[in-house]
Amino acid sequence: MKGKFIVLEGPDRCGKSTQAKLLAKFLQEQGKDVLLTREPGGTPTAEEIRSVVLNPDLKVRPMAELLLYEASRAQHTQERILPALEEGKIVICERYTMSTCAYQGYGRGIDLNQIQTLNHIATLGLVPDVTLVFLMSDKYFVERGEYLFSDRLEKEDVSFRQKMRQGYLELLKMTPNAHLINADQSVEEVQAGVQQWLHHHKIF
Ligand code: TMP
């Protein structure tokens, strides 16, 4: 593949959208051809699937949820990501296969082997050149929980998010080319760390 595939991961509100935009802007200023995209979504069909899977008024069983995320991924990978990589673009994607392992695997308790099989089918075997995982420290996570996750969320939601965080730590150990980014720092510090790391590892 001629291009590079950079995936940004982490629990909700870890700052990855801001970092993805800043990184895309930085790379474009360097004259790089960049595709900034996200999952679930990234194409009209996949965005429709996104609106179903994230609709709070619908009941979605865990296995159906898993398959919807994978359906979105299959569409997005074939229609948008693979062609962009073939054209030599740097693809920056908010969330990809690791999210499914963290949320549907560690969060919902679906067998990780099943998820990995479906990930492989949906991606046609495509794996990121690098996965940057943005995590807040545990102390910060607990202290700032109310602010970050709003007081509407119930205790179960916080424990789900804590499972998520633990899941990401486990996944970091078992995923090739995955790197932990300390998301406790300021936006500027985090972005500087991201750029340095990518440069050092010859991603751009
Ligand atoms: P976003 O708000 O970061 O765009 O992601 C939408 C939500 O979907 C977020 O709560 C994480 C969740 N998600 C999964 O549960 N499984 C997946 O495979 C993906 C890509 C996202």
Coordinates of N, CA and C and ligand atoms in Angstrom, one line a residue:
M1 N 0.8 -1.2 0.0 CA 0.0 0.0 0.0 C 0.9 1.3 0.0
K2 N 0.5 2.2 -0.9 CA 1.4 3.4 -1.0 C 1.3 4.4 0.1
G3 N 0.0 4.5 0.7 CA -0.2 5.5 1.7 C 0.1 5.0 3.1
K4 N -0.3 5.8 4.1 CA -0.1 5.4 5.5 C -1.5 5.5 6.2
F5 N -1.7 4.5 7.1 CA -3.0 4.4 7.8 C -2.7 4.7 9.3
I6 N -3.2 5.8 9.7 CA -3.0 6.2 11.2 C -4.4 6.2 11.8
V7 N -4.5 5.4 12.9 CA -5.8 5.3 13.6 C -5.6 5.9 15.0
L8 N -6.6 6.8 15.4 CA -6.6 7.4 16.7 C -7.7 6.7 17.5
E9 N -7.3 6.2 18.7 CA -8.3 5.4 19.5 C -8.3 6.0 21.0
G10 N -9.3 5.5 21.7 CA -9.4 5.9 23.1 C -10.9 6.0 23.5
P11 N -11.1 6.1 24.8 CA -12.5 6.2 25.3 C -13.1 7.5 24.8
D12 N -14.4 7.6 24.9 CA -15.1 8.8 24.6 C -14.5 10.0 25.3
R13 N -14.4 11.1 24.6 CA -14.0 12.4 25.2 C -12.5 12.4 25.7
C14 N -11.7 11.6 25.0 CA -10.3 11.6 25.4 C -9.5 12.6 24.6
G15 N -10.2 13.3 23.7 CA -9.6 14.4 22.9 C -9.1 14.0 21.5
K16 N -9.5 12.8 21.1 CA -8.9 12.3 19.8 C -9.5 13.0 18.6
S17 N -10.7 13.5 18.6 CA -11.2 14.3 17.5 C -10.4 15.6 17.3
T18 N -10.2 16.3 18.4 CA -9.4 17.5 18.3 C -8.0 17.2 17.8
Q19 N -7.4 16.1 18.3 CA -6.0 15.7 17.9 C -6.0 15.3 16.4
A20 N -7.1 14.6 16.0 CA -7.1 14.2 14.6 C -7.2 15.4 13.7
K21 N -8.0 16.4 14.0 CA -8.1 17.6 13.2 C -6.8 18.3 13.1
L22 N -6.1 18.5 14.3 CA -4.8 19.2 14.4 C -3.8 18.5 13.6
L23 N -3.8 17.2 13.7 CA -2.8 16.4 12.9 C -3.0 16.5 11.4
A24 N -4.3 16.4 11.0 CA -4.6 16.6 9.6 C -4.1 17.9 9.0
K25 N -4.4 19.0 9.8 CA -4.0 20.3 9.4 C -2.5 20.4 9.3
F26 N -1.8 19.9 10.3 CA -0.3 19.9 10.3 C 0.2 19.2 9.0
L27 N -0.3 18.0 8.8 CA 0.2 17.3 7.6 C -0.1 17.9 6.3
Q28 N -1.3 18.6 6.2 CA -1.7 19.3 5.0 C -0.8 20.5 4.8
E29 N -0.4 21.1 5.9 CA 0.5 22.3 5.8 C 1.9 21.8 5.3
Q30 N 2.2 20.5 5.6 CA 3.5 20.0 5.1 C 3.4 19.5 3.6
G31 N 2.2 19.8 3.0 CA 2.0 19.4 1.6 C 1.5 18.0 1.4
K32 N 1.1 17.3 2.5 CA 0.7 15.9 2.4 C -0.8 15.8 1.9
D33 N -1.1 14.8 1.2 CA -2.5 14.5 0.8 C -3.1 13.7 1.9
V34 N -4.1 14.3 2.6 CA -4.6 13.6 3.8 C -6.1 13.3 3.7
L35 N -6.5 12.2 4.1 CA -8.0 11.9 4.3 C -8.2 11.8 5.8
L36 N -9.1 12.6 6.3 CA -9.5 12.6 7.7 C -10.9 11.9 7.7
T37 N -11.0 10.8 8.4 CA -12.3 10.1 8.4 C -12.6 9.5 9.8
R38 N -13.7 8.8 9.9 CA -14.1 8.3 11.3 C -14.9 7.0 11.2
E39 N -14.9 6.3 12.3 CA -15.8 5.1 12.4 C -16.6 5.2 13.7
P40 N -17.9 4.8 13.7 CA -18.6 4.3 12.6 C -18.9 5.5 11.6
G41 N -18.9 5.2 10.4 CA -19.2 6.2 9.4 C -18.2 6.3 8.3
G42 N -18.1 7.5 7.7 CA -17.0 7.8 6.7 C -17.4 7.7 5.3
T43 N -18.6 7.1 5.0 CA -19.2 7.1 3.7 C -20.7 7.3 3.9
P44 N -21.5 7.7 2.9 CA -23.0 7.9 3.1 C -23.6 6.6 3.7
T45 N -23.3 5.5 3.2 CA -23.9 4.2 3.7 C -23.5 4.0 5.2
A46 N -22.2 4.1 5.4 CA -21.7 3.9 6.8 C -22.2 4.9 7.8
E47 N -22.5 6.2 7.3 CA -23.0 7.2 8.2 C -24.5 6.8 8.5
E48 N -25.2 6.2 7.6 CA -26.6 5.8 7.9 C -26.5 4.7 9.0
I49 N -25.6 3.8 8.8 CA -25.4 2.7 9.8 C -25.1 3.4 11.2
R50 N -24.2 4.4 11.1 CA -23.9 5.1 12.4 C -25.1 5.6 13.1
S51 N -26.0 6.2 12.3 CA -27.2 6.9 12.9 C -28.1 5.8 13.5
V52 N -28.1 4.6 13.0 CA -28.8 3.5 13.6 C -28.2 3.0 14.9
V53 N -26.9 2.7 14.8 CA -26.2 2.1 15.9 C -26.1 3.1 17.1
L54 N -26.1 4.4 16.8 CA -26.0 5.3 17.9 C -27.3 5.9 18.4
N55 N -28.4 5.5 17.7 CA -29.7 6.1 18.1 C -30.1 5.6 19.5
P56 N -30.3 6.6 20.4 CA -30.6 6.1 21.8 C -32.0 5.6 21.9
D57 N -32.9 5.9 20.9 CA -34.3 5.4 21.0 C -34.4 4.0 20.5
L58 N -33.4 3.4 19.9 CA -33.5 2.0 19.4 C -32.9 1.0 20.4
K59 N -33.5 -0.2 20.4 CA -32.9 -1.3 21.2 C -32.0 -2.0 20.2
V60 N -30.7 -2.2 20.6 CA -29.8 -2.9 19.7 C -29.1 -3.9 20.6
R61 N -29.3 -5.2 20.3 CA -28.6 -6.3 21.0 C -27.1 -6.3 20.8
P62 N -26.3 -6.7 21.8 CA -24.9 -6.6 21.6 C -24.4 -7.3 20.3
M63 N -24.9 -8.4 19.9 CA -24.4 -9.0 18.7 C -24.8 -8.2 17.4
A64 N -26.0 -7.7 17.5 CA -26.4 -6.8 16.3 C -25.6 -5.5 16.3
E65 N -25.3 -5.0 17.5 CA -24.4 -3.8 17.6 C -23.0 -4.1 17.0
L66 N -22.5 -5.3 17.3 CA -21.2 -5.7 16.8 C -21.2 -5.7 15.3
L67 N -22.3 -6.4 14.7 CA -22.4 -6.5 13.3 C -22.6 -5.2 12.6
L68 N -23.3 -4.3 13.2 CA -23.5 -3.0 12.6 C -22.2 -2.2 12.5
Y69 N -21.4 -2.3 13.6 CA -20.1 -1.6 13.5 C -19.2 -2.3 12.4
E70 N -19.3 -3.6 12.3 CA -18.5 -4.3 11.3 C -19.0 -4.0 9.9
A71 N -20.4 -3.8 9.7 CA -20.9 -3.5 8.4 C -20.5 -2.1 8.0
S72 N -20.5 -1.2 8.9 CA -20.0 0.2 8.6 C -18.5 0.1 8.2
R73 N -17.8 -0.7 8.9 CA -16.3 -0.8 8.6 C -16.1 -1.4 7.3
A74 N -16.8 -2.5 6.9 CA -16.6 -3.1 5.6 C -16.9 -2.1 4.5
Q75 N -18.0 -1.3 4.6 CA -18.3 -0.3 3.6 C -17.2 0.8 3.5
H76 N -16.8 1.3 4.7 CA -15.9 2.4 4.8 C -14.5 1.9 4.3
T77 N -14.1 0.7 4.6 CA -12.7 0.3 4.2 C -12.7 0.1 2.7
Q78 N -13.7 -0.5 2.1 CA -13.6 -0.8 0.7 C -13.9 0.5 -0.1
E79 N -14.8 1.3 0.3 CA -15.2 2.5 -0.5 C -14.3 3.6 -0.3
R80 N -13.7 3.8 0.9 CA -12.9 5.0 1.1 C -11.5 4.8 1.5
I81 N -11.2 3.9 2.5 CA -9.9 3.9 3.1 C -8.9 3.2 2.1
L82 N -9.3 2.0 1.6 CA -8.3 1.3 0.7 C -8.0 2.2 -0.6
P83 N -9.1 2.8 -1.3 CA -8.7 3.6 -2.4 C -7.8 4.8 -2.1
A84 N -8.0 5.4 -0.9 CA -7.1 6.5 -0.5 C -5.7 6.0 -0.3
L85 N -5.6 4.9 0.3 CA -4.2 4.4 0.6 C -3.5 4.0 -0.7
E86 N -4.3 3.5 -1.7 CA -3.8 3.1 -3.0 C -3.3 4.4 -3.7
E87 N -4.0 5.5 -3.5 CA -3.6 6.8 -4.1 C -2.4 7.4 -3.4
G88 N -1.9 6.8 -2.3 CA -0.8 7.3 -1.5 C -1.1 8.3 -0.5
K89 N -2.4 8.4 -0.1 CA -2.8 9.4 0.9 C -2.4 8.9 2.3
I90 N -2.3 9.9 3.2 CA -2.2 9.6 4.7 C -3.7 9.6 5.2
V91 N -4.1 8.4 5.6 CA -5.5 8.3 6.1 C -5.4 8.4 7.6
I92 N -6.2 9.4 8.2 CA -6.3 9.5 9.6 C -7.7 9.1 10.0
C93 N -7.8 8.1 10.7 CA -9.2 7.6 11.0 C -9.4 7.6 12.6
E94 N -10.5 8.2 13.0 CA -10.9 8.2 14.4 C -11.6 6.9 14.6
R95 N -11.0 6.0 15.4 CA -11.5 4.7 15.7 C -11.4 3.7 14.5
Y96 N -11.1 2.5 14.9 CA -11.1 1.4 13.9 C -11.3 0.1 14.7
T97 N -10.6 -1.0 14.3 CA -10.9 -2.3 14.9 C -10.7 -2.3 16.4
M98 N -9.7 -1.5 17.0 CA -9.5 -1.6 18.4 C -10.7 -1.2 19.2
S99 N -11.5 -0.2 18.7 CA -12.7 0.2 19.4 C -13.6 -0.9 19.6
T100 N -13.8 -1.8 18.5 CA -14.7 -2.9 18.6 C -14.2 -3.9 19.7
C101 N -12.9 -4.1 19.8 CA -12.4 -5.0 20.8 C -12.7 -4.4 22.2
A102 N -12.4 -3.0 22.3 CA -12.6 -2.4 23.6 C -14.1 -2.3 24.0
Y103 N -14.9 -1.9 23.1 CA -16.3 -1.7 23.5 C -17.2 -2.9 23.5
Q104 N -17.1 -3.6 22.3 CA -18.0 -4.8 22.3 C -17.3 -6.0 23.0
G105 N -16.0 -6.0 23.0 CA -15.3 -7.1 23.7 C -15.2 -6.9 25.2
Y106 N -14.3 -5.9 25.6 CA -14.2 -5.7 27.1 C -15.5 -5.1 27.6
G107 N -16.1 -4.2 26.9 CA -17.3 -3.6 27.4 C -18.5 -4.5 27.5
R108 N -18.9 -5.1 26.4 CA -20.1 -5.9 26.3 C -19.9 -7.4 26.6
G109 N -18.6 -7.8 26.6 CA -18.3 -9.2 27.0 C -18.4 -10.1 25.8
I110 N -18.4 -9.7 24.6 CA -18.4 -10.6 23.4 C -17.0 -11.1 23.3
D111 N -16.9 -12.4 22.9 CA -15.6 -13.1 22.8 C -14.7 -12.4 21.8
L112 N -13.5 -12.1 22.3 CA -12.5 -11.3 21.5 C -12.1 -12.1 20.2
N113 N -12.0 -13.4 20.3 CA -11.7 -14.1 19.1 C -12.7 -13.9 18.0
Q114 N -14.0 -14.0 18.4 CA -15.1 -13.7 17.4 C -14.9 -12.3 16.8
I115 N -14.7 -11.4 17.7 CA -14.5 -10.0 17.2 C -13.3 -9.9 16.2
Q116 N -12.2 -10.5 16.6 CA -11.1 -10.4 15.7 C -11.3 -11.1 14.3
T117 N -12.1 -12.2 14.3 CA -12.5 -12.8 13.1 C -13.3 -11.8 12.2
L118 N -14.3 -11.2 12.8 CA -15.1 -10.3 12.1 C -14.3 -9.0 11.7
N119 N -13.4 -8.6 12.5 CA -12.6 -7.4 12.1 C -11.8 -7.8 10.9
H120 N -11.3 -9.0 10.8 CA -10.5 -9.4 9.7 C -11.3 -9.5 8.4
I121 N -12.5 -9.9 8.6 CA -13.4 -10.0 7.4 C -13.8 -8.6 6.9
A122 N -14.2 -7.7 7.8 CA -14.6 -6.4 7.5 C -13.5 -5.5 6.9
T123 N -12.3 -5.7 7.3 CA -11.2 -4.9 6.9 C -10.4 -5.5 5.7
L124 N -10.8 -6.7 5.3 CA -10.1 -7.4 4.2 C -8.6 -7.6 4.6
G125 N -8.4 -7.7 5.9 CA -7.0 -7.9 6.4 C -6.2 -6.6 6.6
L126 N -6.8 -5.4 6.3 CA -6.0 -4.2 6.5 C -5.8 -3.9 7.9
V127 N -4.5 -3.6 8.3 CA -4.2 -3.2 9.6 C -3.5 -1.8 9.6
P128 N -3.8 -1.0 10.7 CA -3.2 0.3 10.7 C -1.6 0.3 10.7
D129 N -1.0 1.3 10.1 CA 0.4 1.4 10.3 C 0.8 1.8 11.7
V130 N -0.1 2.6 12.3 CA 0.1 2.9 13.7 C -1.3 3.2 14.3
T131 N -1.5 2.7 15.6 CA -2.7 3.0 16.3 C -2.2 3.8 17.6
L132 N -2.7 5.1 17.6 CA -2.4 5.9 18.8 C -3.5 5.9 19.8
V133 N -3.3 5.5 21.0 CA -4.3 5.3 22.0 C -4.2 6.4 23.0
F134 N -5.2 7.2 23.0 CA -5.3 8.4 23.9 C -6.0 8.0 25.2
L135 N -5.2 8.0 26.3 CA -5.8 7.6 27.6 C -5.4 8.6 28.7
M136 N -6.5 8.9 29.5 CA -6.2 9.8 30.7 C -5.7 8.8 31.8
S137 N -5.0 9.4 32.7 CA -4.5 8.5 33.9 C -5.8 8.2 34.7
D138 N -5.6 7.1 35.4 CA -6.8 6.6 36.2 C -7.3 7.6 37.2
K139 N -6.3 8.3 37.9 CA -6.6 9.4 38.8 C -7.5 10.5 38.2
Y140 N -7.0 10.9 37.1 CA -7.7 12.0 36.3 C -9.0 11.5 35.9
F141 N -9.1 10.3 35.4 CA -10.3 9.7 34.9 C -11.4 9.7 36.0
V142 N -11.0 9.3 37.2 CA -12.0 9.3 38.3 C -12.3 10.7 38.8
E143 N -11.3 11.5 39.0 CA -11.5 12.9 39.5 C -12.4 13.7 38.6
R144 N -12.1 13.6 37.3 CA -12.8 14.4 36.3 C -14.0 13.7 35.7
G145 N -14.4 12.5 36.2 CA -15.4 11.7 35.6 C -16.7 12.5 35.5
E146 N -17.1 13.3 36.5 CA -18.4 14.0 36.5 C -18.4 15.0 35.4
Y147 N -17.3 15.7 35.3 CA -17.2 16.8 34.3 C -17.2 16.1 32.9
L148 N -16.4 15.1 32.7 CA -16.2 14.5 31.4 C -17.5 13.8 30.9
F149 N -18.1 13.1 31.8 CA -19.2 12.2 31.3 C -20.6 12.8 31.6
S150 N -20.6 14.0 32.2 CA -21.9 14.7 32.5 C -22.7 14.0 33.6
D151 N -23.4 14.8 34.4 CA -24.1 14.2 35.6 C -25.3 13.4 35.1
R152 N -25.7 13.3 33.9 CA -26.8 12.5 33.4 C -26.4 11.0 33.4
L153 N -25.2 10.7 33.3 CA -24.8 9.3 33.2 C -24.9 8.6 34.5
E154 N -25.3 7.4 34.5 CA -25.5 6.7 35.8 C -24.2 5.9 36.1
K155 N -24.1 5.4 37.3 CA -22.9 4.7 37.8 C -22.5 3.6 36.8
E156 N -23.5 2.9 36.3 CA -23.1 1.8 35.3 C -22.3 2.3 34.1
D157 N -22.7 3.5 33.7 CA -22.0 4.0 32.6 C -20.5 4.3 32.9
V158 N -20.3 4.8 34.1 CA -18.9 5.0 34.5 C -18.2 3.7 34.6
S159 N -18.8 2.7 35.2 CA -18.1 1.4 35.3 C -17.8 0.8 33.9
F160 N -18.8 1.0 33.0 CA -18.6 0.5 31.6 C -17.3 1.2 31.0
R161 N -17.2 2.5 31.3 CA -16.1 3.3 30.8 C -14.8 2.9 31.4
Q162 N -14.9 2.4 32.7 CA -13.7 2.0 33.3 C -13.2 0.6 32.7
K163 N -14.2 -0.2 32.4 CA -13.8 -1.5 31.7 C -13.1 -1.2 30.4
M164 N -13.7 -0.2 29.7 CA -13.1 0.3 28.4 C -11.7 0.7 28.6
R165 N -11.4 1.5 29.6 CA -10.0 2.0 29.8 C -9.1 0.8 30.1
Q166 N -9.5 -0.2 30.9 CA -8.7 -1.4 31.2 C -8.5 -2.2 29.9
G167 N -9.6 -2.3 29.1 CA -9.5 -3.0 27.8 C -8.5 -2.4 26.9
Y168 N -8.5 -1.0 26.8 CA -7.5 -0.4 26.0 C -6.1 -0.7 26.5
L169 N -5.9 -0.7 27.8 CA -4.5 -1.0 28.3 C -4.1 -2.4 27.9
E170 N -5.0 -3.4 28.0 CA -4.7 -4.7 27.5 C -4.4 -4.8 26.0
L171 N -5.3 -4.1 25.3 CA -5.2 -4.1 23.8 C -3.8 -3.5 23.4
L172 N -3.4 -2.5 24.1 CA -2.1 -1.9 23.7 C -1.0 -2.9 23.8
K173 N -1.1 -3.8 24.7 CA 0.0 -4.8 24.9 C 0.0 -5.8 23.8
M174 N -1.2 -6.1 23.3 CA -1.3 -7.2 22.3 C -1.4 -6.7 20.8
T175 N -1.4 -5.4 20.6 CA -1.6 -4.9 19.2 C -0.3 -4.4 18.6
P176 N 0.2 -5.0 17.5 CA 1.4 -4.4 16.9 C 1.3 -3.0 16.5
N177 N 2.3 -2.2 16.6 CA 2.3 -0.8 16.2 C 1.3 0.1 17.0
A178 N 0.9 -0.3 18.2 CA 0.1 0.6 19.0 C 0.9 1.3 20.0
H179 N 0.5 2.6 20.2 CA 1.3 3.4 21.1 C 0.4 4.2 22.0
L180 N 0.8 4.3 23.3 CA 0.0 5.0 24.3 C 0.3 6.5 24.3
I181 N -0.7 7.3 24.3 CA -0.5 8.8 24.4 C -1.1 9.2 25.7
N182 N -0.4 10.0 26.5 CA -0.9 10.5 27.7 C -1.8 11.7 27.4
A183 N -3.1 11.5 27.6 CA -4.1 12.5 27.3 C -4.4 13.5 28.4
D184 N -3.6 13.4 29.5 CA -3.8 14.3 30.6 C -3.2 15.7 30.3
Q185 N -2.3 15.7 29.3 CA -1.6 17.0 29.0 C -2.5 17.9 28.3
S186 N -1.9 19.1 28.0 CA -2.7 20.1 27.3 C -2.8 19.7 25.8
V187 N -3.8 20.3 25.1 CA -4.0 19.9 23.7 C -2.7 20.1 22.9
E188 N -2.0 21.2 23.2 CA -0.8 21.5 22.4 C 0.3 20.5 22.7
E189 N 0.4 20.1 24.0 CA 1.5 19.1 24.4 C 1.2 17.8 23.8
V190 N -0.1 17.4 23.8 CA -0.5 16.1 23.2 C -0.2 16.1 21.7
Q191 N -0.5 17.2 21.0 CA -0.3 17.2 19.6 C 1.2 17.2 19.3
A192 N 2.0 17.9 20.1 CA 3.4 17.9 19.8 C 4.0 16.5 20.0
G193 N 3.5 15.8 21.0 CA 4.0 14.4 21.3 C 3.6 13.5 20.1
V194 N 2.4 13.7 19.6 CA 1.9 12.9 18.5 C 2.8 13.1 17.2
Q195 N 3.0 14.4 16.9 CA 3.8 14.7 15.7 C 5.2 14.2 15.9
Q196 N 5.8 14.3 17.1 CA 7.2 13.8 17.3 C 7.2 12.3 17.1
W197 N 6.3 11.7 17.7 CA 6.3 10.2 17.7 C 6.1 9.7 16.2
L198 N 5.2 10.3 15.5 CA 5.0 9.9 14.1 C 6.2 10.2 13.2
H199 N 6.9 11.3 13.5 CA 8.1 11.7 12.7 C 9.2 10.7 13.0
H200 N 9.4 10.4 14.3 CA 10.4 9.5 14.7 C 10.3 8.1 14.1
H201 N 9.0 7.7 14.0 CA 8.7 6.4 13.5 C 8.5 6.4 11.9
K202 N 8.9 7.5 11.3 CA 8.9 7.7 9.9 C 7.5 7.4 9.2
I203 N 6.5 7.9 9.9 CA 5.2 7.7 9.3 C 4.9 8.9 8.3
F204 N 5.6 10.0 8.5 CA 5.6 11.0 7.5 C 6.9 11.6 7.3
Ligands
TMP1 P1 -17.4 8.5 18.4 O1 -18.4 9.3 19.2 O2 -16.1 8.5 18.9 O3 -17.5 8.9 16.9 O4 -17.9 7.0 18.4 C1 -19.2 6.6 18.5 C2 -19.4 5.6 19.6 O5 -19.3 4.2 19.0 C3 -18.4 5.6 20.8 O6 -19.1 5.5 22.0 C4 -17.6 4.3 20.6 C5 -18.5 3.4 19.9 N1 -17.9 2.4 19.1 C6 -18.1 1.0 19.4 O7 -18.7 0.7 20.4 N2 -17.5 0.1 18.6 C7 -16.8 0.4 17.5 O8 -16.4 -0.5 16.8 C8 -16.7 1.8 17.1 C9 -15.9 2.1 15.9 C10 -17.2 2.7 17.9

